[in-house]
Coordinates of C-alpha atoms in Angstrom, one line a residue:
X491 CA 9.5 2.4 13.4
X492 CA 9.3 5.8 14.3
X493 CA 12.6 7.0 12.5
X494 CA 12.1 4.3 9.4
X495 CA 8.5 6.7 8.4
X496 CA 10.8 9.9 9.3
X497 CA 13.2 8.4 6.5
X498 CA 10.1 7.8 4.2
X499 CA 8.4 11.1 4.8
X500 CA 11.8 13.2 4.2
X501 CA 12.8 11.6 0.8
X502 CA 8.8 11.6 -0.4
X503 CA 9.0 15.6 0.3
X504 CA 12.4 15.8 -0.9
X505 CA 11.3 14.5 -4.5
X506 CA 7.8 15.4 -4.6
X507 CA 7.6 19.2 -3.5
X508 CA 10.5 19.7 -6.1
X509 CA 9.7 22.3 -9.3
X510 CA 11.2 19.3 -11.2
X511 CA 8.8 16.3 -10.2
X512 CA 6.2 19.1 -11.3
X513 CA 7.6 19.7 -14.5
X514 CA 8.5 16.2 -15.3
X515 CA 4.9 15.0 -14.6
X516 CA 4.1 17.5 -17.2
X517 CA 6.7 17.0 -20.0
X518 CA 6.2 13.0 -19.7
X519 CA 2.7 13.6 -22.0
X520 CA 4.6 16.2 -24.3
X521 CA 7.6 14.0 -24.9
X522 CA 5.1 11.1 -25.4
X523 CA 3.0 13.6 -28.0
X524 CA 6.3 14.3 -29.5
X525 CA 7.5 11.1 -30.4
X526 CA 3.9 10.3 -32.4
X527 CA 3.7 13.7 -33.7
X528 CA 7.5 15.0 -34.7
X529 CA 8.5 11.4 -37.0
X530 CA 5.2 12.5 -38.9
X531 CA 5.7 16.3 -39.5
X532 CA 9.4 15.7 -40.3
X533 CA 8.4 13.0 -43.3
X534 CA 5.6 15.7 -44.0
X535 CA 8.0 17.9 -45.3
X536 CA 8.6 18.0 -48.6
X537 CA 11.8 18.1 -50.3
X538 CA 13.6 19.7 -53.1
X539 CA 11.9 17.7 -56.7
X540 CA 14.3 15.2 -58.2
X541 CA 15.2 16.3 -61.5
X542 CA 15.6 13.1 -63.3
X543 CA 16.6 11.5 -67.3
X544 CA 14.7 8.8 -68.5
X545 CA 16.7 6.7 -71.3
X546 CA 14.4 4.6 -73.2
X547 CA 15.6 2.4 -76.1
X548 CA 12.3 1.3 -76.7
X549 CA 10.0 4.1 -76.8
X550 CA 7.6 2.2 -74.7
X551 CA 8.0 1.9 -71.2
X552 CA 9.5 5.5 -71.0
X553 CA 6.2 7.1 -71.3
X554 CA 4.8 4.4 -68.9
X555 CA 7.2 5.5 -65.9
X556 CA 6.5 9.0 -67.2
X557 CA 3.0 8.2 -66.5
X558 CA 3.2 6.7 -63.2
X559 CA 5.4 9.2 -61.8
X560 CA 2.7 11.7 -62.2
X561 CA 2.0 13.8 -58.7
X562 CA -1.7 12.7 -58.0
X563 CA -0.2 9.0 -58.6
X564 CA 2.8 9.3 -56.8
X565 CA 0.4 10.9 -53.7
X566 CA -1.8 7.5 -53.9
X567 CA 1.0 5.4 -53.8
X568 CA 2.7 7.2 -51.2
X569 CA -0.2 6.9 -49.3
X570 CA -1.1 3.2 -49.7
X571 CA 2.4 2.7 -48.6
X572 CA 2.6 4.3 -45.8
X573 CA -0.6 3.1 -44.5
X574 CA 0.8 -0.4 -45.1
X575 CA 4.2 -0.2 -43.3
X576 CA 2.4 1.8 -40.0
X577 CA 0.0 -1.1 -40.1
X578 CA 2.5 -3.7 -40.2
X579 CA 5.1 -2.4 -38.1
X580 CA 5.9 -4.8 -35.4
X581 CA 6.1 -1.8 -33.1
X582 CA 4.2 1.1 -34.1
X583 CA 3.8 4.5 -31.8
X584 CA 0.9 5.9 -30.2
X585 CA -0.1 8.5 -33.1
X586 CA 0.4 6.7 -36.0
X587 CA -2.1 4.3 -36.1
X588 CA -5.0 4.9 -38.5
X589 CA -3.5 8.5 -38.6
X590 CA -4.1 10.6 -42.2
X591 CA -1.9 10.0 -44.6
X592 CA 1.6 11.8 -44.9
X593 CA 2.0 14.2 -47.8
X594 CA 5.7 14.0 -47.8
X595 CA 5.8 11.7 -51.1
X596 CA 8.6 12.3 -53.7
X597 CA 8.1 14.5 -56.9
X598 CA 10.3 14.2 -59.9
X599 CA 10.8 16.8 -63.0
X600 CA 11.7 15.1 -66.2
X601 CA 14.8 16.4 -68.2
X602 CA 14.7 16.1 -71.6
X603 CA 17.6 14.0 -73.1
X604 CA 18.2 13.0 -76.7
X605 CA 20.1 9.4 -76.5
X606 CA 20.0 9.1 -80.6
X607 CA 23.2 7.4 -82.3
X608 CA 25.0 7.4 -78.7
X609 CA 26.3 4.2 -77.2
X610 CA 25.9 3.2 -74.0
X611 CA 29.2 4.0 -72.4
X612 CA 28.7 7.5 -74.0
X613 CA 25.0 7.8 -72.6
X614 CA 26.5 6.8 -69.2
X615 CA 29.3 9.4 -69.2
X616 CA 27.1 12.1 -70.6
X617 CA 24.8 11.3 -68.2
X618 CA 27.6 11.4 -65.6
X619 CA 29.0 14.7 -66.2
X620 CA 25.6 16.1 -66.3
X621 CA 24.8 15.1 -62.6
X622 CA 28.1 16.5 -61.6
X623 CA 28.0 19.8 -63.0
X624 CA 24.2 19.8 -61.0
X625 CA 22.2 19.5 -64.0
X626 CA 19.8 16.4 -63.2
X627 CA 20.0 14.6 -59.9
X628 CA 19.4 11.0 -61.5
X629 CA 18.3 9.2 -64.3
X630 CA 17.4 5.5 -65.2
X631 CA 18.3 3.7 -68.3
X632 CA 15.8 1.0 -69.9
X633 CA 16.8 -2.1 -71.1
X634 CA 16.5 -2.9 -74.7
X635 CA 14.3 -5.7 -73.6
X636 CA 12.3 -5.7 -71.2
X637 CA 11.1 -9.3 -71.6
X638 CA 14.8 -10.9 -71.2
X639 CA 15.5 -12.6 -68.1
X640 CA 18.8 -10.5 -67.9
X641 CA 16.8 -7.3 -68.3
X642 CA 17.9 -4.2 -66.3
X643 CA 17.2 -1.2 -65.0
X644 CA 20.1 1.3 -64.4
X645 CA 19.1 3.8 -61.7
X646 CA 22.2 6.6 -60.5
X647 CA 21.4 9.2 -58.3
X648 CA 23.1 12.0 -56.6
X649 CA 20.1 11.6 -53.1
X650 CA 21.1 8.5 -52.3
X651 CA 19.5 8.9 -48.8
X652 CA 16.2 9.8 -50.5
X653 CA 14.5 6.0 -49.6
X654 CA 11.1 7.4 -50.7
X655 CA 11.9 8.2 -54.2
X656 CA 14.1 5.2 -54.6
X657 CA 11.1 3.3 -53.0
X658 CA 9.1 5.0 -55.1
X659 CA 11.0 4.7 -58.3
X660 CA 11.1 0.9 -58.0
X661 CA 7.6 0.1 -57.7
X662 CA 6.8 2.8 -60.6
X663 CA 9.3 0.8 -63.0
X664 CA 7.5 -3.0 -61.9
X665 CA 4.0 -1.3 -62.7
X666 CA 5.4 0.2 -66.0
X667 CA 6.7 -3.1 -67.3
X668 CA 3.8 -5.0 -65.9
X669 CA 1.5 -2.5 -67.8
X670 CA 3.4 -3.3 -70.8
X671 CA 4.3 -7.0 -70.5
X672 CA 0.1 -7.3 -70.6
X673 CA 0.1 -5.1 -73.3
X674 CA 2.7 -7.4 -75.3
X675 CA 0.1 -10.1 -74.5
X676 CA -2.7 -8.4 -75.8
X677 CA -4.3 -9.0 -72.3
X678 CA -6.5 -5.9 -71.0
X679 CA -5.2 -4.2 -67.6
X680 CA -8.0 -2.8 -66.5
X681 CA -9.4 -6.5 -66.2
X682 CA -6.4 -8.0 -64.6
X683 CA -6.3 -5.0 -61.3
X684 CA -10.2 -5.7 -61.0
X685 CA -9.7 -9.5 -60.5
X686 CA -6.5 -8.6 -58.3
X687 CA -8.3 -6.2 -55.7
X688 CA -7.6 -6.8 -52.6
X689 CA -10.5 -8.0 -50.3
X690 CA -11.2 -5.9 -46.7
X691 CA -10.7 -8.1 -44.0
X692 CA -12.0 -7.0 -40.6
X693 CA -9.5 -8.2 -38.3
X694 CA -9.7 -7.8 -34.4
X695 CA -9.0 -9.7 -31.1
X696 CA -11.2 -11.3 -28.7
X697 CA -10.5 -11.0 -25.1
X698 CA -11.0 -13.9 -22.9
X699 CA -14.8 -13.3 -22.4
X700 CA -15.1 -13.3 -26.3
X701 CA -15.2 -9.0 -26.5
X702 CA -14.2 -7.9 -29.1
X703 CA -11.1 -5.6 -28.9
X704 CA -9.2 -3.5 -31.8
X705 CA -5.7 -4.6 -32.4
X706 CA -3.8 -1.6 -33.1
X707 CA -5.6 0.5 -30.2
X708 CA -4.5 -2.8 -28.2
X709 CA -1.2 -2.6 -29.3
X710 CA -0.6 1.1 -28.9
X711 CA -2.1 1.0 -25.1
X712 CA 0.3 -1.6 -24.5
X713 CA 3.2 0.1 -25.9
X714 CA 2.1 2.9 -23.7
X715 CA 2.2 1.2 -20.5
X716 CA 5.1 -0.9 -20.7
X717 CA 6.8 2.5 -22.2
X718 CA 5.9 4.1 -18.7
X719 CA 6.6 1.6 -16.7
X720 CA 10.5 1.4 -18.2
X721 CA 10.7 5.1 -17.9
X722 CA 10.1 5.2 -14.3
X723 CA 11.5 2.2 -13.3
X724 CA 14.8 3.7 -15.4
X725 CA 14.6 7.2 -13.6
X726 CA 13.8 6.4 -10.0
X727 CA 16.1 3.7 -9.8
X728 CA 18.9 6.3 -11.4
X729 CA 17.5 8.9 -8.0
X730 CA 18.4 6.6 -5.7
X731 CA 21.8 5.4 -6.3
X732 CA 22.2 9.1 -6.9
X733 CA 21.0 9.8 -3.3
X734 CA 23.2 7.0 -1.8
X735 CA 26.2 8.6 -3.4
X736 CA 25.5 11.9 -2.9
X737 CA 25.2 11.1 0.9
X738 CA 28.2 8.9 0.9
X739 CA 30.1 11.6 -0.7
X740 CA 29.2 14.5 1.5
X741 CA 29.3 11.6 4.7
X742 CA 25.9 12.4 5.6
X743 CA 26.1 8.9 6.1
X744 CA 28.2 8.8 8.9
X745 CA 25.5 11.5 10.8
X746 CA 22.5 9.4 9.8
X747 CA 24.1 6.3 11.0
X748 CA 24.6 8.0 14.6
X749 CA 20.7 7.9 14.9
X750 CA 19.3 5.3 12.7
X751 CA 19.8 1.8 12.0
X752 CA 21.6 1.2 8.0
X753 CA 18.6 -1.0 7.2
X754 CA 16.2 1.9 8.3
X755 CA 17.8 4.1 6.5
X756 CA 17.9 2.3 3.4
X757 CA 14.6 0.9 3.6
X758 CA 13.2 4.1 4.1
X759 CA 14.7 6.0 1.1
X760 CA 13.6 3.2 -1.2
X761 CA 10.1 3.5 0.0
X762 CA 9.8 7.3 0.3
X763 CA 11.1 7.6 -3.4
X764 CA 8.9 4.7 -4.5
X765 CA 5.7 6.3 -3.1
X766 CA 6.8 9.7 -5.1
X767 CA 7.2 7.8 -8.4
X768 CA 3.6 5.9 -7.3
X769 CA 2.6 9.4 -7.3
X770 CA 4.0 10.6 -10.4
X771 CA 2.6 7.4 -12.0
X772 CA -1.0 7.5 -10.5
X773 CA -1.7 11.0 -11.9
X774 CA -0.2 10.1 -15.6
X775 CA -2.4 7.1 -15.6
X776 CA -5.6 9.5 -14.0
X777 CA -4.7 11.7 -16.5
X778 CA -5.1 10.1 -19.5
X779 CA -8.2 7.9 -18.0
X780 CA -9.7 11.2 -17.5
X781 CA -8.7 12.2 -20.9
X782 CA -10.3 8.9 -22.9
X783 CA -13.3 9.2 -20.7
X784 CA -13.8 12.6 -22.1
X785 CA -12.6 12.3 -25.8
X786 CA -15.3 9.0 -25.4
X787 CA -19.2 10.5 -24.5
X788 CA -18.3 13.5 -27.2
X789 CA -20.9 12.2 -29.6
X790 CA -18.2 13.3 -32.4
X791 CA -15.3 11.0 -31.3
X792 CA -17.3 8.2 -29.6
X793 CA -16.5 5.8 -32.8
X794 CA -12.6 6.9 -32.6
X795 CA -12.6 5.2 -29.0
X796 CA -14.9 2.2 -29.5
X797 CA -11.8 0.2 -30.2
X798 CA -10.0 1.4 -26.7
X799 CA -9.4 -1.8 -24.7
X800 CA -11.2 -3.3 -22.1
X801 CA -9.7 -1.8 -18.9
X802 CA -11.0 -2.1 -14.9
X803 CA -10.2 -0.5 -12.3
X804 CA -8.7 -4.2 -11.3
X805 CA -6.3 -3.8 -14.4
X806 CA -5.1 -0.7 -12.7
X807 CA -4.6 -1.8 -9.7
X808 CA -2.5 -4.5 -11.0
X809 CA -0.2 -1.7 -13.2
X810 CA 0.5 -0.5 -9.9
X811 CA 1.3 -3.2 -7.9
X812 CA 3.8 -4.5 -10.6
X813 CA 5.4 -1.2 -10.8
X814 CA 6.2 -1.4 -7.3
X815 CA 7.7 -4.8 -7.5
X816 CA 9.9 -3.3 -10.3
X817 CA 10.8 -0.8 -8.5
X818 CA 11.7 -2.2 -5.4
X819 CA 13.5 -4.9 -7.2
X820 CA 15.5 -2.3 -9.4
X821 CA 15.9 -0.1 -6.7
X822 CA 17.9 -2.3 -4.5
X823 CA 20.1 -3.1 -7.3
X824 CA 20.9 0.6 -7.7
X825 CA 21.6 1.4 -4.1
X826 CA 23.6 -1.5 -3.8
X827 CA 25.5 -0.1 -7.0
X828 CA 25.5 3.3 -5.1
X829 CA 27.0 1.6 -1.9
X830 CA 29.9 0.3 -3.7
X831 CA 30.5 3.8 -6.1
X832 CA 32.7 6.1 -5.1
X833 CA 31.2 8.8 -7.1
X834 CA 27.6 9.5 -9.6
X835 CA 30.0 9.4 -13.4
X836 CA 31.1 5.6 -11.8
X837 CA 27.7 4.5 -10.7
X838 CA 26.8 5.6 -14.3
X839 CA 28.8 3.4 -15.7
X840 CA 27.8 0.2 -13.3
X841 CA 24.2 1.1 -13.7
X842 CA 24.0 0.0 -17.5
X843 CA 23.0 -3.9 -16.4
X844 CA 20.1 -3.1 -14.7
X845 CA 18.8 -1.0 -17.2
X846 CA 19.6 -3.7 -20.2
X847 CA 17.5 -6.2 -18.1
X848 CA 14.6 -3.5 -18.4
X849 CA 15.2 -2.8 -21.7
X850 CA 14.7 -7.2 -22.6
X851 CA 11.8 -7.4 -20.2
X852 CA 10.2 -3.9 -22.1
X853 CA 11.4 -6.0 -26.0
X854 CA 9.8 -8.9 -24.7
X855 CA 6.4 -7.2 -23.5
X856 CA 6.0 -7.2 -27.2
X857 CA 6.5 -11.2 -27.7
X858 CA 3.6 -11.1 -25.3
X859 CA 1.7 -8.7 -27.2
X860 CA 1.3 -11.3 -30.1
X861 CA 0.0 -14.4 -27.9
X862 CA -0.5 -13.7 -24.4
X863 CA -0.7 -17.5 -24.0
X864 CA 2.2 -18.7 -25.1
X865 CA 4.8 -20.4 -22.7
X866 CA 7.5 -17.5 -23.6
X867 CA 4.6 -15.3 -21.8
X868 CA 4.1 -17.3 -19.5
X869 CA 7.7 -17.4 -18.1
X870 CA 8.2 -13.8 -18.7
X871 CA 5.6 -12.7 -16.9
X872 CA 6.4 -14.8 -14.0
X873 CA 9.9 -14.3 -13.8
X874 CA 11.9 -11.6 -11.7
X875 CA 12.9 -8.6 -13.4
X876 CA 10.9 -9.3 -16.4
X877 CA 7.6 -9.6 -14.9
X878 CA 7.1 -5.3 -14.2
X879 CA 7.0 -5.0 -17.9
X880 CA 5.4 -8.3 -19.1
X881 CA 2.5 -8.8 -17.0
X882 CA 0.7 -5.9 -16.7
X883 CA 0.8 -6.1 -20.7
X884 CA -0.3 -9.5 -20.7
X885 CA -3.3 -8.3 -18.4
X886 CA -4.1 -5.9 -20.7
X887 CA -3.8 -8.2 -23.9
X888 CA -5.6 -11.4 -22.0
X889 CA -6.1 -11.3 -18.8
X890 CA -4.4 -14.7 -17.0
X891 CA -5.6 -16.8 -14.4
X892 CA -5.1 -15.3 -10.9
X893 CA -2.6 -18.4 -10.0
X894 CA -0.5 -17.0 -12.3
X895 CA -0.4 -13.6 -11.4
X896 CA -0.2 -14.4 -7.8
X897 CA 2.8 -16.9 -8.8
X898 CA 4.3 -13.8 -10.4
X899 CA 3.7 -11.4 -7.4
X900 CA 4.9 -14.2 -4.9
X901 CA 8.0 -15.2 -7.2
X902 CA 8.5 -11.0 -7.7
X903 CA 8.3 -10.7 -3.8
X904 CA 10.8 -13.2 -2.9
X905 CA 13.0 -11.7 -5.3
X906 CA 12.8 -8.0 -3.4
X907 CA 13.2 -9.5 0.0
X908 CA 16.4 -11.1 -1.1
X909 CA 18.1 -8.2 -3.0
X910 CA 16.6 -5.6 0.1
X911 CA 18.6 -8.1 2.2
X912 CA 21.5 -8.6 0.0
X913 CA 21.8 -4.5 -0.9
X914 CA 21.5 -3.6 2.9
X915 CA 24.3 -6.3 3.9
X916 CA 26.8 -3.8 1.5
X917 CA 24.9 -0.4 2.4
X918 CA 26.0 -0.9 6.2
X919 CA 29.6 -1.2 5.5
X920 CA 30.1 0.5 1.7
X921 CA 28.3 3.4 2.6
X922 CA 31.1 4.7 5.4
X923 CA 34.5 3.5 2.7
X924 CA 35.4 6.7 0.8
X925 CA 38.3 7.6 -1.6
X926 CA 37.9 3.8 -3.6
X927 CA 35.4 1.1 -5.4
X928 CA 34.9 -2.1 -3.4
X929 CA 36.1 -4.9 -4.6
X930 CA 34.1 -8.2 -5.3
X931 CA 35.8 -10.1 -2.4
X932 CA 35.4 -7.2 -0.1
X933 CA 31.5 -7.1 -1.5
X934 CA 31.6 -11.1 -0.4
X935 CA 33.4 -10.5 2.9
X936 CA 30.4 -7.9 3.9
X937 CA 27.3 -10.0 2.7
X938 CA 28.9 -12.7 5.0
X939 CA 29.6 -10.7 8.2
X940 CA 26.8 -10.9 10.8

């Protein structure tokens, strides 16, 4: 027992008292500010105007897109847009919801262009040689008709990249010939946008002792954890089978083996690296408990956090107890991988099914998201592997009954003890073969020898 807590103690120091543990406790939050923040400064900036020829035949709808495409109209649409798709993005980052408006919307400058006694082939090809010699960058042609069934609209454009003003573009050119379809019909506009306002609909979830709860806070907290959990589960499962090669390359092994048992050793360097990740994972979660209990009693920003979820001290304690079945779980996958490796660029390559498994159970952490009480949550967050990432999401969502979560920390637990086994039955042996990868019979041949 003695030499298994020497084991534990040695690889907690080794990790924790390390500049880089420091630093990446620090840079976790930046990287996490980053991904909200930079997506939104980089559609902030805006680009070069798009100089653009509108050909109308009929004199009418012309001035109509001319209209729309106006900057204070353009920057209200852009707007309404973008607070639409954040809203309804099925996976939207911390940072964007109910965040201001981006001012990155397209502008266009008009280029006069006289079309009179020119065909159409000839408007085309004047058009054409005008955007290559870098006089306009687009222009759309009209229809004769805008009332055909057959009518339309020829957009060409040297920023074909530029989704915004194409986005844009499109939904100017169905108002414009809306506008003037009711204007055909001698039916006033004005009237027909007042009776087709959209209606505010206060939409929020219930938790399962009838609170109220704010979806999109709800949401982005869960993204959060099930984001952190992935991370860590990703990067301290990548340490280990990098210490168990590392070792079996510089055949420490062979010294540590003269005074400890394989098991021990093992066992210790899973738990002294999961404690240091427990560690690295308790003060991100302190930290930003500390941080919403602050940003919360300032009179000022008390009604930004009335939405936050519902969370206990219980719901914590249960982020923590799952991350340690994923870790253990992962963990022994990795420094069986390691076992078998002869060196860190190979182990890469054998580590990418353990992190794919992660990366379903983290996509389906969102399935749970939108019904925590559906059987697809249910068997998620219950089975092995899956379960690190789905449950403490469905906690956070709907809390389940405890038989379930103690089925999923039983069925979780089960699960370690047999890979701990299985990965200690290769460590003994794979950790002293050097100079080539074990084969899956030889892998076989030492699970099976007692």
């Amino acid at each position: 027992m003695s030499k298994f807590i020497a084991v534990v103690k040695h690889e907690y120091r080794k990790i924790v008292l390390k500049g880089t543990f420091l630093l990446g406790t620090l840079l976790f939050p930046v990287i996490g500010a980053c991904f909200a923040l930079v997506p939104a400064f980089i559609f902030s900036i805006k680009g070069e105007p798009t100089r653009i020829v509108i050909v109308d035949p009929t004199n009418k709808i012309g001035m109509r897109i001319r209209e729309n495409l106006a900057p204070d109209k353009i920057a209200a649409r852009s707007d309404q847009a973008v607070r639409g798709a954040v809203k309804d993005m099925p996976v939207a980052q911390p940072g964007q919801m109910n965040q201001p408006p981006m001012q990155g919307q397209a502008t266009f400058v008009f280029i006069d262009y006289n079309a009179t006694g020119r065909s159409p082939d000839e408007i085309r090809q004047d058009l054409n040689e005008m955007a290559a010699a870098n006089k306009i960058d687009a222009y759309l042609i009209a229809p004769s008709s805008i009332d055909s069934k057959d009518a339309r609209f020829e957009f060409r454009s040297r920023k074909a990249g530029d989704f915004i003003a194409s986005d844009i573009l499109r939904e100017v050119i169905n108002d414009a010939v809306r506008s003037q379809r009711l204007a055909d019909a001698n039916i006033n506009e004005k009237s027909v946008m007042e009776l087709s306002r959209r209606v505010t609909i206060d939409s929020k979830s219930l938790d399962d002792k009838g609170r109220e709860k704010d979806s999109d806070m709800l949401l982005a907290a869960s993204f959060i954890i099930g984001l952190m959990i992935y991370i860590t589960l990703a990067i301290y499962g990548q340490v280990i089978m990098g210490a168990v090669v590392e070792e079996k390359e510089t055949r420490i092994a062979e010294i540590l083996f003269s005074s400890a048992r394989p098991y021990e050793l093992m066992l210790g360097k899973l738990v002294g690296v999961g404690l240091a990740g427990l560690t690295q994972l308790s003060i991100w979660v302190i930290s930003i408990a500390g941080l919403i209990g602050f940003l919360a009693v300032q009179s000022d920003l008390s009604s930004l956090f009335g939405g936050m979820p519902h969370i206990t001290p219980l719901m914590v304690a249960y982020f923590l107890l799952y991350f340690l079945l994923g870790y253990f779980a992962y963990a022994s996958i990795f420094a069986l991988i390691g076992s078998v490796v002869t060196t860190v660029q190979e182990g890469g390559q054998f580590a990418f099914p353990p992190v794919m498994l992660m990366l379903i159970g983290f996509y389906f952490s969102f399935a749970v998201i939108r019904d925590p009480n559906s059987s697809l949550s249910f068997w998620v967050s219950i089975s092995p592997f899956f379960a690190p990432m789905t449950m403490p999401v469905r906690i956070l969502a709907e809390t389940p009954p405890f038989w379930q979560i103690a089925l999923s920390v039983g069925i979780n637990v089960l699960t370690i003890a047999a890979l701990v086994w299985l990965a200690s039955r290769v460590y003994r042996v794979g950790m002293l073969m050097y100079g080539k990868r074990a084969t899956l019979p030889e892998i076989w041949k030492w699970i099976r020898q007692v």
